[in-house]
Amino acid sequence: ELEEAYSQFILSIGGKPSRRRSRPRNPARRNSRRHLPSAEPAENPTSAAGSSSSAPSAGEPLTKRYDPVEASRLQKLFRANQKKALQSILSGPPRYCEISPDAVEDHFVRVFSENPFDPTFKFLTYDDPVACHLITDHMSPEEVWDKLRALKNSAPGPDGIFYSNFKSRDPGAHVLSAFFNKVLDLSTVPSSWKEAKVVLIPKPGDPLDISNWRPVSLLNTGGKVFSSVLAARISSWANINSRLSPFQKGFRENDGCSEHNFILEQAITGAKRLHLDLSMAWLDLENAFGSVPHRFILEALGHAGVPSSTVAIISAIYTGSTSTIRTSAGWTGPIPMRAGVRQGCPLSAILFNLSLEQILKTGISAPGFRLYGQEVKCLAYADDLLLLGQSPVDLQDNINSICGVAALAGLRFKPSKCASLSFNYTGNKRSIDDASFLVAGTPIRNINDQEAYKYLGVRKLTAIRAHVLSRAEFLCRNSHIQKRDVADLDKTLISTGKRILNLPTRANVNLVHLSTNKGGAALPHFRALLDVHAISHAFRLLASDDQLTSDVAFAGLRGVVRKKILRDPTPSECAEFLNGNKAGDFARDSGDHSTLWSRARQAADRLFNFIKFSWTFNEELGCFNLNIYRSPNPVCVVPSTAGLVARLLRDDLESFYIKQLSSLVDQGKTVEVFSQHPASNHFLQAGDFTRFCDWNFIHRARLGCLQLNATMRFSKRNPKCQQILRTGISAPGFRLYGQEVKCLAYADDLLLLGQSPVDLQDNIDSICSVAALAGLRFKPSKCASLSFNYTGNRRSIDDASFLVAGTHIRNIQGQEAYKYLGVRVGLNYKQDNTEFFRGITRDVKLVAASPLAPWQKLTAIRAHVLARAEFLCRNSHIQKRDVADLDKTLISTGKRILNLPTRANVNLVHLSTNKGGAALPHFRALLDVHSISHAFRLLASDDPLTSDVAFAGLRGVVRKKILRDPTPSECAEFLNGNKAGDFARESGDLSTLWSRARQAADRLFKFIKFSWTFNEELGCFHLNIFRSPKPVCVVPSTAGLVARLLRDDLESYYIKQLSSPPSKNSTSPPSLSWSRLTSLRLVNHFLILSFLCLNLLT
């Protein structure tokens, strides 16, 4: 009756009937069976193999001839399945496995066969569980509906049902919840839930090797909804009863990858600073998810205390489950699954974690590595294990122990994918240990010199030269990324955004970075996002729920601040360090290595130009806060809301874009109006009720970039800059083949030449004076000089010291480097992420050149292409130059999509769609936002280890700056970018999270009013955001809001800048006063309808 009722329900909402076989396939009859034909249209064998693709190759042009039929097909596909449409654009048609179905089936019959499980395995014993009713109680319609609403459409399983079918046919999930409760009562499931379609995804390598294809299961949608609710229940129950170790971060709510890589970085840094021996081994379980025995899973659940009724339901799901594999020739027959968790099933993650817990708890007994008083033996992320030890002997003991326990459970490690790294100290000299470690009796690779190992997506480079081991980096989470790595990507995003918005090249780039709710293209500015993510990452580590992570983070922060101020810092001084305080002790250069905290400090210093926020330490609660002074309500982000930091900073950065855009005389007249409400920009999301001609008109009209006879603003000359160059250089220059060369200028990059140091200094003094009269100034810290002379035939470097605005500039000598027009000379190693961001930039261009509708292009770029880059910027140190090209690409793309001329103000591109923009973010500002957010989230972490390490690192950086132990308030002043008193000195410290947060704050102060403060009563940092009309004080519990608040204020700045009234001397033609239209929410429709009426009259 259960089976019949469910089948009728599925058929009533448009699903397919179950075609499950009544009995398993007989292997003896395999030669006589016929493979099931594919339900999908037959693919051309050539294209299926991937030899031809609709996506252009590296040598093909990005722009193709417009095909209306293909455009219509692709736009319809995008409306139904965005991910599949984008895959078609970027990778061409799907590739199916060309290996014979018999070989594929034989392989997966072996993979899914039952593994031996030793019954003598000693399972852990636990205390009696509590709160078992959380699992066994009936599922309420509200619980099922909340879970169903959070699920997004994906490829359907054998039933052909999407999540949207359930949402539209069963609103409120009343039918589903009633059916699920019947499943709980009967402890059985419909047979259709046991069916799975497996699609093979190609991996790098030979396509005829079955090991180079990754299986992905497509399960019936009803079963996945039930499993999602049950998995959430079991996860909550496991957390309440402490059934999972804190070092297991896989598939849990916290930011596990980021925290593990941070602990690894701190272990390496701590070993360097304290001259400690360290041994590490990365272990990889062979086919862990697909080989764990089902009996072991059920036994592990029973010993953990999971209610027997729930174990019975899980057993019913796995008993008799089958899979059919998709090949180019069709579908194989059903293959019984007798081992492994079902990939694609929401239950698989928690089941695997509870099973692996039995191995991790019993298999590691030898001592680990002591890190800031905490013993770290193992870092686990699902099946990726990292073992640490103080000596090679201890590490080998743990390896032997865990291999033996895993073998009893039917699992084994793959030595070819394992690696080790061990180094020791002899006196003050560090050397790589040649110790060879054995996994299951087989030696594993020993990393040395320039070799690398990839752990959790992070490439660890070991550079022995100069006694520096590069820290673990995670490209998308917490790696240290130079801003130059995303420069090309930023340029591509800006140009792509302007093209999609149909904006001219002169249009302001802010509109490209604004979200679609604000009227922009929502293409982020990665150079700004890098700083935002740096601050967000630092704050999240300090606010981590994991005790180990937060303690290590706080201890590391204190160590960085200690080295900065040369004394033990207080938590408030750590906050000052993160605020970019450069006064007193914080002014000195610590000479420390680049750390997460120094980068957060620098990010804050940069973000202060756009967003007003500050780190504070709450003495009473003992945690860091991030105060974001957004208008009108400042926000105090506390550790419990650490996940909101990046979002708040990005929102404030977007507000800055709006303010900046609205301040423009010609392009900012309307931004404050259309960015006020999402209704003004609804067409940017889906393109509903919008024609292409309307799209091409609206964005140019909003920015006042329509090319009209009455408006001639096409001159690219800047008379002020021309006047500076003409009147500021008077002394003789360098004679080159009879011609006098005084200056070479490329935009704002100037190169002055002179025959003698005296003449060159005269020209420097002259041009600095003229620039000051024009309201401009040179930055001595970014200037450099090179002077050489001849004595006879011998050339020598001249030690002449040149002054810019009274400050000595760097004199390049020997092998030193200076970057001019993108060319850098030097021997310093810098991680190069250029290829990564070039790939993202290229994807942006591909989407922009595709036949998608303009609003679909924006959605595809934001949701699918930029997600990786934004993730990277949120959790890693990326230099602003790395996202420069991406920012430019986003701005230009946003302008093109919005159909704006090149002269259109960019703020509209950066505004969210709710504000009338393209919602393409400005990454250079977002980098500072995320830097502040990251630093605050670390200081406000719930995990004492993370917050203590973060605060200690902050104090260390501040200490090196002011040459004394800083108070928490001084740390907050440091993060605020204070450059007075002790903070004015140069600390000599290396770049850290806190120094980057300080610099980010210094930059964001130009756009957003915020400050770091330390609450002496609560003992935590706050971030006060002075937004109008209600300032916001971000406390540790709302740390996750920092980025969002800062981004909102940044967007408000864009709107204010864009909507600023024209000056009295402006030659712009009269225009509509948007201050009179602030109450109109349909002004965008007014513009469109006016244009349509003009067409009709014509």
mmCIF file of N, CA and C in Angstrom, residues 107-114 290 336-339:
data_model
loop_
_atom_site.group_PDB
_atom_site.id
_atom_site.type_symbol
_atom_site.label_atom_id
_atom_site.label_comp_id
_atom_site.label_asym_id
_atom_site.label_seq_id
_atom_site.Cartn_x
_atom_site.Cartn_y
_atom_site.Cartn_z
ATOM 1 N N HIS A 107 33.430 -3.395 -13.861
ATOM 2 C CA HIS A 107 34.177 -2.560 -12.906
ATOM 3 C C HIS A 107 33.317 -2.205 -11.694
ATOM 4 N N PHE A 108 32.092 -1.755 -11.928
ATOM 5 C CA PHE A 108 31.275 -1.315 -10.807
ATOM 6 C C PHE A 108 30.688 -2.486 -10.023
ATOM 7 N N VAL A 109 30.588 -3.672 -10.629
ATOM 8 C CA VAL A 109 30.221 -4.849 -9.849
ATOM 9 C C VAL A 109 31.301 -5.143 -8.814
ATOM 10 N N ARG A 110 32.575 -4.955 -9.225
ATOM 11 C CA ARG A 110 33.677 -5.153 -8.264
ATOM 12 C C ARG A 110 33.685 -4.045 -7.220
ATOM 13 N N VAL A 111 33.437 -2.800 -7.670
ATOM 14 C CA VAL A 111 33.477 -1.677 -6.726
ATOM 15 C C VAL A 111 32.387 -1.797 -5.679
ATOM 16 N N PHE A 112 31.186 -2.181 -6.101
ATOM 17 C CA PHE A 112 30.048 -2.254 -5.194
ATOM 18 C C PHE A 112 29.936 -3.594 -4.467
ATOM 19 N N SER A 113 30.908 -4.504 -4.691
ATOM 20 C CA SER A 113 30.846 -5.803 -4.020
ATOM 21 C C SER A 113 31.142 -5.630 -2.536
ATOM 22 N N GLU A 114 30.678 -6.569 -1.742
ATOM 23 C CA GLU A 114 30.791 -6.480 -0.290
ATOM 24 C C GLU A 114 32.239 -6.669 0.143
ATOM 25 N N GLY A 290 32.971 4.547 -1.364
ATOM 26 C CA GLY A 290 32.381 3.454 -2.107
ATOM 27 C C GLY A 290 32.719 2.074 -1.585
ATOM 28 N N PRO A 336 23.742 -4.403 -8.094
ATOM 29 C CA PRO A 336 23.507 -4.341 -6.645
ATOM 30 C C PRO A 336 24.633 -3.606 -5.932
ATOM 31 N N MET A 337 24.273 -2.772 -4.951
ATOM 32 C CA MET A 337 25.248 -2.044 -4.136
ATOM 33 C C MET A 337 25.326 -2.716 -2.772
ATOM 34 N N ARG A 338 26.435 -3.437 -2.532
ATOM 35 C CA ARG A 338 26.612 -4.168 -1.279
ATOM 36 C C ARG A 338 27.664 -3.518 -0.386
ATOM 37 N N ALA A 339 28.224 -2.406 -0.819
ATOM 38 C CA ALA A 339 29.227 -1.695 -0.017
ATOM 39 C C ALA A 339 29.211 -0.232 -0.414
#
